[in-house]
Coordinates of C-alpha atoms and ligand atoms in Angstrom, one line a residue:
X1 CA 15.7 0.3 4.5
X2 CA 13.2 3.3 4.8
X3 CA 13.5 6.1 7.2
X4 CA 11.2 9.0 7.1
X5 CA 11.6 12.0 9.5
X6 CA 10.2 15.3 10.3
X7 CA 7.8 15.0 7.3
X8 CA 5.0 17.6 6.8
X9 CA 2.7 17.7 4.0
X10 CA 0.2 20.9 3.5
X11 CA -2.6 21.1 0.9
X12 CA -2.9 25.0 0.9
X13 CA -3.4 25.9 4.5
X14 CA -4.4 22.4 5.7
X15 CA -1.7 20.6 7.3
X16 CA -2.2 16.7 6.5
X17 CA 1.1 15.3 7.6
X18 CA 2.5 16.7 11.0
X19 CA 6.0 15.8 11.8
X20 CA 5.6 12.1 10.7
X21 CA 8.6 9.8 11.4
X22 CA 9.0 6.0 10.9
X23 CA 11.6 3.3 10.4
X24 CA 11.0 0.2 8.2
X25 CA 13.5 -2.8 8.0
X26 CA 14.1 -4.7 4.9
X27 CA 11.9 -7.7 4.5
X28 CA 9.3 -6.6 7.1
X29 CA 5.4 -6.0 6.9
X30 CA 4.3 -2.6 8.1
X31 CA 0.5 -2.2 8.4
X32 CA -0.9 1.6 8.8
X33 CA -4.4 2.0 10.3
X34 CA -6.6 5.1 11.5
X35 CA -9.7 6.8 10.8
X36 CA -10.7 8.4 7.5
X37 CA -8.7 11.7 6.7
X38 CA -6.0 11.0 9.1
X39 CA -3.4 11.1 6.1
X40 CA -2.5 7.4 5.5
X41 CA -2.9 7.8 1.7
X42 CA -0.9 11.0 1.6
X43 CA 1.8 9.4 3.6
X44 CA 2.1 6.5 1.2
X45 CA 1.9 9.1 -1.6
X46 CA 4.9 11.0 -0.1
X47 CA 6.9 7.8 0.4
X48 CA 6.4 7.2 -3.3
X49 CA 6.7 10.8 -4.2
X50 CA 3.4 11.0 -6.0
X51 CA 3.2 13.9 -3.7
X52 CA 6.2 15.9 -2.5
X53 CA 6.5 16.5 1.2
X54 CA 6.8 20.3 2.1
X55 CA 9.4 19.5 4.8
X56 CA 11.4 16.5 6.2
X57 CA 13.5 14.0 4.6
X58 CA 13.0 10.4 3.3
X59 CA 16.1 7.8 2.9
X60 CA 15.3 4.8 0.9
X61 CA 18.2 2.2 0.4
X62 CA 20.8 4.6 1.4
X63 CA 19.4 7.4 -1.1
X64 CA 18.3 10.7 0.8
X65 CA 15.9 13.4 -0.1
X66 CA 15.5 16.3 1.9
X67 CA 12.3 18.5 1.4
X68 CA 11.9 22.4 2.1
X69 CA 10.1 25.3 0.7
X70 CA 13.0 26.7 -1.1
X71 CA 14.4 23.5 -2.3
X72 CA 12.9 21.7 -5.4
X73 CA 13.9 18.2 -6.3
X74 CA 15.1 17.4 -9.8
X75 CA 12.8 15.2 -11.9
X76 CA 15.7 12.6 -12.3
X77 CA 16.0 12.2 -8.6
X78 CA 12.3 12.1 -8.0
X79 CA 12.1 9.4 -10.9
X80 CA 14.9 7.0 -9.6
X81 CA 13.6 7.3 -6.1
X82 CA 10.2 6.5 -7.2
X83 CA 11.1 3.5 -9.0
X84 CA 12.2 1.9 -5.8
X85 CA 8.6 1.5 -4.7
X86 CA 5.6 -0.2 -6.3
X87 CA 2.2 1.0 -5.6
X88 CA -1.0 -0.9 -5.5
X89 CA -4.2 1.1 -5.2
X90 CA -7.8 0.4 -4.1
X91 CA -9.1 -0.1 -7.5
X92 CA -6.6 -1.5 -9.9
X93 CA -6.1 0.8 -12.8
X94 CA -5.5 -1.8 -15.4
X95 CA -5.6 -0.8 -19.1
X96 CA -8.9 -2.4 -20.5
X97 CA -7.5 -2.7 -23.9
X98 CA -4.7 -4.8 -22.7
X99 CA -4.6 -8.7 -21.6
X100 CA -3.4 -9.5 -18.1
X101 CA -0.1 -10.4 -19.5
X102 CA 0.3 -7.2 -21.6
X103 CA -0.7 -5.2 -18.5
X104 CA 2.1 -6.6 -16.6
X105 CA 4.6 -6.3 -19.4
X106 CA 4.0 -2.6 -20.2
X107 CA 6.2 -1.1 -17.6
X108 CA 9.3 -3.2 -18.3
X109 CA 9.0 -2.9 -22.0
X110 CA 8.2 1.0 -21.9
X111 CA 10.1 2.2 -18.9
X112 CA 12.9 -0.3 -18.6
X113 CA 13.1 -0.9 -22.4
X114 CA 13.5 -4.8 -21.7
X115 CA 12.9 -6.7 -24.9
X116 CA 9.5 -8.4 -25.4
X117 CA 10.1 -12.2 -24.9
X118 CA 12.0 -11.5 -21.6
X119 CA 9.3 -9.2 -20.5
X120 CA 6.9 -11.7 -21.4
X121 CA 8.5 -14.5 -19.6
X122 CA 8.9 -12.4 -16.7
X123 CA 5.2 -11.1 -16.5
X124 CA 3.9 -14.9 -17.1
X125 CA 6.0 -15.8 -14.0
X126 CA 4.6 -13.1 -11.8
X127 CA 1.1 -13.9 -12.8
X128 CA 1.8 -17.3 -11.8
X129 CA 3.1 -16.3 -8.7
X130 CA -0.5 -14.5 -8.0
X131 CA -2.3 -17.6 -8.8
X132 CA -3.3 -16.3 -12.5
X133 CA -0.9 -18.6 -14.6
X134 CA -4.1 -19.9 -16.6
X135 CA -5.5 -16.5 -17.1
X136 CA -2.8 -14.6 -18.7
X137 CA -4.8 -13.8 -22.0
X138 CA -7.8 -12.6 -20.4
X139 CA -8.7 -9.0 -20.4
X140 CA -9.5 -7.1 -17.4
X141 CA -13.4 -7.1 -17.9
X142 CA -12.9 -11.0 -18.2
X143 CA -11.5 -11.1 -14.7
X144 CA -13.2 -10.9 -11.3
X145 CA -12.2 -7.8 -9.0
X146 CA -10.0 -10.1 -7.0
X147 CA -8.2 -11.3 -9.9
X148 CA -7.9 -7.9 -11.3
X149 CA -6.4 -6.8 -8.0
X150 CA -4.0 -9.5 -8.4
X151 CA -2.8 -8.5 -11.8
X152 CA -2.4 -5.1 -10.3
X153 CA -0.1 -6.7 -7.7
X154 CA 1.9 -8.5 -10.5
X155 CA 2.1 -5.2 -12.3
X156 CA 3.7 -3.4 -9.4
X157 CA 6.3 -6.1 -8.9
X158 CA 7.1 -6.2 -12.7
X159 CA 9.3 -3.2 -12.1
X160 CA 11.2 -5.0 -9.4
X161 CA 10.8 -2.5 -6.6
X162 CA 12.5 -3.0 -3.4
X163 CA 9.3 -2.2 -1.4
X164 CA 5.8 -2.5 -2.4
X165 CA 3.1 -0.1 -1.0
X166 CA -0.6 -0.9 -0.9
X167 CA -3.3 1.6 -0.4
X168 CA -6.4 -0.3 1.0
X169 CA -6.1 -3.0 -1.7
X170 CA -9.3 -5.0 -0.6
X171 CA -11.7 -2.2 0.2
X172 CA -13.4 -2.0 -3.1
X173 CA -14.0 -6.0 -3.3
X174 CA -16.9 -8.0 -2.3
X175 CA -16.1 -9.9 0.8
X176 CA -15.7 -13.3 -0.5
X177 CA -12.8 -11.9 -2.9
X178 CA -10.9 -10.3 0.0
X179 CA -9.3 -13.3 1.1
X180 CA -7.5 -14.3 -2.3
X181 CA -5.9 -10.7 -2.2
X182 CA -4.7 -11.1 1.3
X183 CA -3.2 -14.5 0.6
X184 CA -1.1 -13.0 -2.1
X185 CA 0.0 -10.4 0.1
X186 CA 0.8 -13.0 2.8
X187 CA 2.8 -15.0 0.5
X188 CA 4.9 -12.0 -0.6
X189 CA 5.9 -11.5 3.2
X190 CA 6.8 -15.1 3.2
X191 CA 8.9 -14.2 0.3
X192 CA 10.9 -11.7 2.2
X193 CA 9.4 -8.6 0.2
X194 CA 9.0 -5.5 2.2
X195 CA 5.5 -4.2 2.4
X196 CA 3.6 -1.2 3.8
X197 CA 0.0 -1.8 3.6
X198 CA -2.8 0.6 4.5
X199 CA -5.9 -1.5 5.4
X200 CA -8.9 -1.8 7.6
X201 CA -8.4 -5.6 7.8
X202 CA -7.2 -5.6 11.4
X203 CA -7.5 -9.5 11.6
X204 CA -4.9 -9.7 8.8
X205 CA -2.8 -7.2 10.2
X206 CA -2.4 -9.1 13.7
X207 CA -1.4 -12.2 11.7
X208 CA 1.2 -10.7 9.3
X209 CA 2.4 -7.2 10.4
X210 CA 5.9 -6.8 12.1
X211 CA 4.8 -3.2 12.8
X212 CA 1.4 -1.5 13.1
X213 CA 1.4 2.4 12.9
X214 CA -1.9 4.1 13.9
X215 CA -2.4 7.4 12.6
X216 CA -4.7 10.4 13.7
X217 CA -4.8 14.0 12.4
X218 CA -1.9 13.6 10.3
X219 CA 0.3 12.4 13.1
X220 CA 1.8 8.8 14.2
X221 CA 0.0 8.1 17.5
X222 CA 1.6 4.9 18.2
X223 CA 3.5 2.3 16.4
X224 CA 4.9 -1.1 17.5
X225 CA 4.0 -4.6 17.2
X226 CA 0.4 -5.6 16.7
X227 CA -0.4 -6.7 20.2
X228 CA 0.9 -3.5 21.5
X229 CA -0.9 -1.2 19.3
X230 CA -4.1 -3.1 18.8
X231 CA -4.5 -5.0 22.1
X232 CA -2.4 -3.2 24.9
X233 CA -2.6 0.4 23.6
X234 CA -3.7 2.7 26.4
X235 CA -4.9 5.5 23.9
X236 CA -8.7 5.5 23.7
X237 CA -8.7 6.6 20.2
X238 CA -7.2 3.4 19.4
X239 CA -9.1 1.2 21.5
X240 CA -12.5 2.7 20.1
X241 CA -11.1 2.5 16.5
X242 CA -10.2 -1.2 17.1
X243 CA -13.4 -2.1 18.7
X244 CA -15.5 -0.4 15.9
X245 CA -13.7 -2.5 13.1
X246 CA -13.1 -5.9 14.9
X247 CA -15.8 -8.6 13.5
X248 CA -17.4 -9.0 17.0
X249 CA -18.0 -5.4 17.1
X250 CA -19.5 -5.2 13.9
X251 CA -21.8 -8.1 14.6
X252 CA -23.0 -6.3 17.8
X253 CA -23.7 -3.2 15.8
X254 CA -25.7 -5.2 13.3
X255 CA -27.7 -6.9 16.0
X256 CA -28.3 -3.8 18.0
X257 CA -29.4 -1.9 14.7
X258 CA -31.9 -4.7 14.0
X259 CA -33.6 -4.4 17.2
Ligands
LIG301 N1 -4.8 16.4 -3.2 C1 -5.3 16.9 -2.2 N2 -5.6 18.3 -2.1 C2 -6.2 18.9 -0.8 N3 -6.6 18.0 0.2 C3 -6.1 16.7 0.3 C4 -5.6 16.1 -1.0 N4 -5.3 14.8 -0.8 C5 -5.8 14.6 0.7 N5 -6.4 15.9 1.2 C6 -6.8 16.0 2.6 O1 -5.7 15.5 3.2 C7 -6.4 14.9 4.3 C8 -6.0 13.3 4.4 O2 -6.5 12.5 3.4 P1 -5.7 11.2 3.2 O3 -6.4 10.6 1.8 O4 -4.4 11.1 3.3 O5 -6.5 10.3 4.4 P2 -6.9 8.8 4.6 O6 -6.3 8.5 6.0 O7 -6.1 8.0 3.4 O8 -8.3 8.6 4.5 P3 -9.2 7.3 4.0 O9 -9.2 6.3 5.1 O10 -10.6 8.1 3.9 O11 -8.6 6.9 2.6 C9 -8.1 14.8 4.2 O12 -8.5 15.7 5.1 C10 -8.0 15.1 2.8 O13 -9.3 15.8 2.3
LIG302 MG1 -6.9 6.8 2.0

């Protein structure tokens, strides 16, 4: 469904993505992990064309785009490509003056020119799906962080993308709110949605991922099943990363820092 190959992204003289290639099959969940600054967000942004790659190619649902220094992609092509993916960010960027329902209706009404009654029905069904069927009339400030994030997921789905991209969707949440957002993502995987998720929730990753990708310094160091990448890897960088993030390691760190 998605093939990325030979992707390079530079910001000035800094090379942030270096020859990145990956394959994602329809209906699967891919989790991207890696240290801060390794290029995870940039990769998602390139798949969504929020950032234009300098080199390489991306094929999504049979539609191909090739990037190079002397070739500029037309805004039309970028738009129709971008519409196939929905993006959920760390902090939801909901409109504060619109209700949950209106936030989810906005894209279909404004961009797709869907009539309001249909958009409303569709938005209500999506909010129901993320467990907010009772709270559709609330404004963002009347919702918890986890609930706001779930509105964000419903909003991303409102444009009917073929793939959803999540950039650390739970890292701005209090620990007790993380689970409800993870549950919604898990339900989406059961529905057969194609998901690409950047997260530090390794436990979640090991339970839902079909594919785990470890990035470091702009490269994909390893990709494979959760067991292959997170348990049986021979890369020391990955072993150290996983140790640092696993709950036991965190507990040990806390204990030793208390001593
Ligand atoms: N718009 C930009 N302009 C210049 N440099 C950028 C830009 N966006 C990202 N970078 C740089 O690219 C590198 C990769 O950043 P990116 O945000 O993709 O990392 P990340 O893996 O998502 O990190 P984190 O886990 O902290 O979110 C970093 O060194 C960052 O400073
Ligand atoms: Mg990031």
